[in-house]
């Protein structure tokens, strides 16, 4: 059994939707970041960065317990453990890795930080344009649904910002609707309940 420590935030939901899509059963523990539950000694032992999400898998590699923090690392862990969501072959796995890295290293930080730093708007628009053009030719980021989709979805699912309206990216909007209709996404999104 996997224990998932999370709050109702986009970073946390990256983990809860990833575990659901991977078909990995988990027990969800709410960590209320507004009450500073993330800075307790108990949670700091799980994540020295004192953030959510974190998972603790009692049945990690070799059967030993393992703790994973950082939502991108949790997606990779879920994909490797389940054998799902990581491309259908070696070539496709490279596609998954490219888009996963673009999301984690460019799209997510730029879209997050442009809210308080308008000088990042042009770069956020640039990466959104790249993503929209890619999705014009493909249903998902790689040839099938993968952790590359799971990494980006929570950032844009409820996105609203006057200077970066997503309706200028019609392929992205179509992709958001497709991903959001998946039952496992809806179950994971409803966490921590
Ligand atoms: N890079 C981290 C970011 C995690 C993160 O920023 N979590 C926020 C909630 S969305 C948090 O725990 N904030 C509490 C704090 O910073 O004290 C990840 O992807 O897991």
Coordinates of C-alpha atoms and ligand atoms in Angstrom, one line a residue:
X1 CA 0.0 0.0 0.0
X2 CA 1.2 3.5 -0.8
X3 CA 0.6 6.4 1.6
X4 CA 0.0 9.7 -0.2
X5 CA 0.5 13.0 1.7
X6 CA -1.2 15.8 -0.1
X7 CA -3.3 18.9 -0.1
X8 CA -5.8 20.2 -2.7
X9 CA -3.1 21.9 -4.9
X10 CA -2.0 21.4 -8.4
X11 CA 1.3 19.9 -7.4
X12 CA -0.4 17.4 -5.1
X13 CA -3.0 16.5 -7.7
X14 CA -0.2 15.6 -10.1
X15 CA 0.6 12.7 -7.6
X16 CA -3.0 11.7 -6.9
X17 CA -4.0 11.6 -10.6
X18 CA -0.8 9.8 -11.4
X19 CA -1.4 7.0 -8.9
X20 CA -5.0 6.6 -10.0
X21 CA -4.0 6.4 -13.7
X22 CA -1.2 3.9 -12.8
X23 CA -3.8 1.8 -11.0
X24 CA -1.8 1.9 -7.7
X25 CA -4.0 1.8 -4.6
X26 CA -3.2 4.5 -2.1
X27 CA -4.2 5.8 1.3
X28 CA -4.5 9.6 1.2
X29 CA -3.4 11.7 4.2
X30 CA -4.4 15.4 4.1
X31 CA -1.6 17.7 4.9
X32 CA -3.2 21.1 5.4
X33 CA -0.6 23.6 4.2
X34 CA -2.6 26.6 5.5
X35 CA -2.3 25.1 9.0
X36 CA 1.4 24.5 8.3
X37 CA 1.1 20.7 8.7
X38 CA 3.9 20.4 6.2
X39 CA 6.5 21.9 8.6
X40 CA 5.9 19.3 11.4
X41 CA 8.8 17.1 12.4
X42 CA 6.8 14.1 11.1
X43 CA 6.4 15.6 7.6
X44 CA 9.9 17.0 7.5
X45 CA 11.2 13.4 8.0
X46 CA 9.3 12.5 4.8
X47 CA 10.4 15.6 2.8
X48 CA 13.2 17.9 4.1
X49 CA 11.9 20.6 1.7
X50 CA 8.6 20.5 3.8
X51 CA 6.3 20.4 0.8
X52 CA 3.5 18.2 -0.6
X53 CA 3.1 15.8 -2.3
X54 CA 5.0 12.9 -0.8
X55 CA 4.4 9.2 -1.1
X56 CA 5.6 6.4 1.1
X57 CA 5.5 3.0 -0.5
X58 CA 5.8 0.1 2.0
X59 CA 6.6 -2.2 -0.9
X60 CA 9.3 -0.3 -2.7
X61 CA 12.2 -1.6 -4.9
X62 CA 13.4 -5.0 -3.5
X63 CA 10.4 -5.0 -1.1
X64 CA 11.9 -2.3 1.1
X65 CA 9.9 0.9 2.1
X66 CA 10.7 4.0 0.0
X67 CA 9.7 7.7 0.3
X68 CA 9.4 9.8 -2.8
X69 CA 9.0 13.6 -2.8
X70 CA 8.7 16.0 -5.8
X71 CA 5.6 15.4 -8.0
X72 CA 7.6 14.7 -11.1
X73 CA 9.6 12.0 -9.3
X74 CA 6.3 10.5 -8.0
X75 CA 5.0 10.3 -11.6
X76 CA 8.2 8.5 -12.7
X77 CA 8.0 6.2 -9.7
X78 CA 4.3 5.3 -10.5
X79 CA 5.1 4.7 -14.1
X80 CA 8.1 2.4 -13.3
X81 CA 6.2 0.5 -10.6
X82 CA 3.1 0.0 -12.7
X83 CA 4.7 -0.5 -16.1
X84 CA 2.2 2.0 -17.4
X85 CA 2.1 5.6 -18.6
X86 CA 5.7 5.6 -19.9
X87 CA 5.3 5.1 -23.7
X88 CA 4.7 2.0 -25.7
X89 CA 8.3 1.4 -26.7
X90 CA 11.8 2.8 -26.3
X91 CA 11.3 5.5 -29.0
X92 CA 8.0 6.6 -27.4
X93 CA 9.6 6.7 -24.0
X94 CA 12.0 9.4 -25.3
X95 CA 9.0 11.4 -26.4
X96 CA 7.5 11.1 -22.9
X97 CA 10.8 12.2 -21.3
X98 CA 11.2 15.2 -23.6
X99 CA 7.7 16.6 -22.9
X100 CA 7.9 15.7 -19.3
X101 CA 11.1 17.7 -19.0
X102 CA 9.6 20.7 -20.9
X103 CA 6.7 20.7 -18.6
X104 CA 8.7 20.4 -15.3
X105 CA 11.5 22.7 -16.4
X106 CA 9.8 25.4 -18.5
X107 CA 6.0 25.4 -18.7
X108 CA 5.1 24.8 -15.0
X109 CA 7.6 27.3 -13.5
X110 CA 7.0 29.9 -16.1
X111 CA 3.2 29.7 -15.8
X112 CA 3.5 29.8 -12.0
X113 CA 5.9 32.6 -11.8
X114 CA 4.4 34.9 -14.4
X115 CA 1.5 35.5 -12.1
X116 CA 3.8 37.6 -9.9
X117 CA 6.5 38.5 -12.5
X118 CA 4.9 39.9 -15.7
X119 CA 8.3 40.0 -17.4
X120 CA 8.0 36.2 -17.8
X121 CA 4.8 36.5 -19.8
X122 CA 6.5 36.3 -23.2
X123 CA 8.3 33.1 -22.3
X124 CA 5.2 31.6 -20.9
X125 CA 3.4 32.4 -24.1
X126 CA 6.3 30.9 -26.1
X127 CA 6.1 27.6 -24.3
X128 CA 2.3 27.5 -24.5
X129 CA 2.6 28.1 -28.3
X130 CA 5.0 25.2 -28.6
X131 CA 2.7 22.9 -26.7
X132 CA -0.4 24.0 -28.7
X133 CA 1.4 23.4 -32.0
X134 CA 2.5 19.9 -30.8
X135 CA -1.0 19.0 -29.8
X136 CA -2.4 20.1 -33.2
X137 CA -1.0 16.8 -34.6
X138 CA -1.3 14.5 -31.6
X139 CA -4.1 13.5 -29.2
X140 CA -1.5 13.3 -26.3
X141 CA 2.1 14.4 -25.9
X142 CA 3.5 11.0 -26.8
X143 CA 1.8 8.4 -28.9
X144 CA -0.4 7.3 -26.0
X145 CA -1.5 8.8 -22.7
X146 CA 1.5 9.1 -20.4
X147 CA 3.1 10.8 -17.4
X148 CA 3.9 13.7 -19.8
X149 CA 0.1 14.5 -19.9
X150 CA -0.2 14.0 -16.2
X151 CA 2.6 16.4 -15.4
X152 CA 1.0 19.3 -17.3
X153 CA -2.7 18.8 -16.7
X154 CA -3.0 20.0 -13.1
X155 CA -1.4 23.4 -14.0
X156 CA -3.9 24.2 -16.8
X157 CA -7.1 22.3 -15.7
X158 CA -8.4 25.3 -13.8
X159 CA -6.2 28.0 -15.3
X160 CA -7.4 31.5 -15.3
X161 CA -5.3 34.6 -15.9
X162 CA -6.2 37.7 -17.9
X163 CA -2.8 38.1 -19.6
X164 CA -2.5 34.4 -20.6
X165 CA -6.0 33.3 -21.6
X166 CA -5.8 29.7 -22.8
X167 CA -8.5 30.1 -25.4
X168 CA -5.8 31.3 -27.7
X169 CA -4.5 27.7 -27.6
X170 CA -7.4 25.6 -29.1
X171 CA -5.4 22.4 -29.3
X172 CA -4.5 22.7 -25.6
X173 CA -8.1 23.3 -24.7
X174 CA -9.2 20.2 -26.7
X175 CA -6.5 18.2 -24.8
X176 CA -7.6 19.6 -21.4
X177 CA -11.1 18.4 -22.1
X178 CA -10.0 14.9 -23.3
X179 CA -7.8 14.4 -20.2
X180 CA -10.4 15.8 -17.8
X181 CA -13.0 13.3 -19.0
X182 CA -10.9 10.3 -17.9
X183 CA -12.5 8.6 -14.9
X184 CA -9.1 8.0 -13.2
X185 CA -8.3 11.7 -13.5
X186 CA -11.6 12.6 -11.9
X187 CA -11.1 10.2 -9.0
X188 CA -7.6 11.5 -8.4
X189 CA -8.7 15.1 -8.7
X190 CA -11.3 14.7 -6.0
X191 CA -8.5 14.0 -3.4
X192 CA -7.8 14.6 -0.6
X193 CA -11.6 14.6 -0.2
Ligands
LIG1 N1 8.4 21.1 -7.0 C1 7.5 20.6 -6.0 C2 6.6 21.7 -5.5 C3 5.8 21.3 -4.4 C4 5.0 22.5 -3.8 O1 5.4 23.7 -4.0 N2 4.0 22.2 -2.9 C5 3.3 23.3 -2.3 C6 1.8 23.1 -2.5 S1 1.4 23.3 -4.2 C7 3.6 23.3 -0.8 O2 3.8 22.2 -0.2 N3 3.6 24.5 -0.2 C8 3.8 24.6 1.2 C9 5.1 25.4 1.5 O3 5.8 25.8 0.6 O4 5.3 25.6 2.7 C10 6.7 19.4 -6.5 O5 6.5 19.4 -7.7 O6 6.3 18.5 -5.8

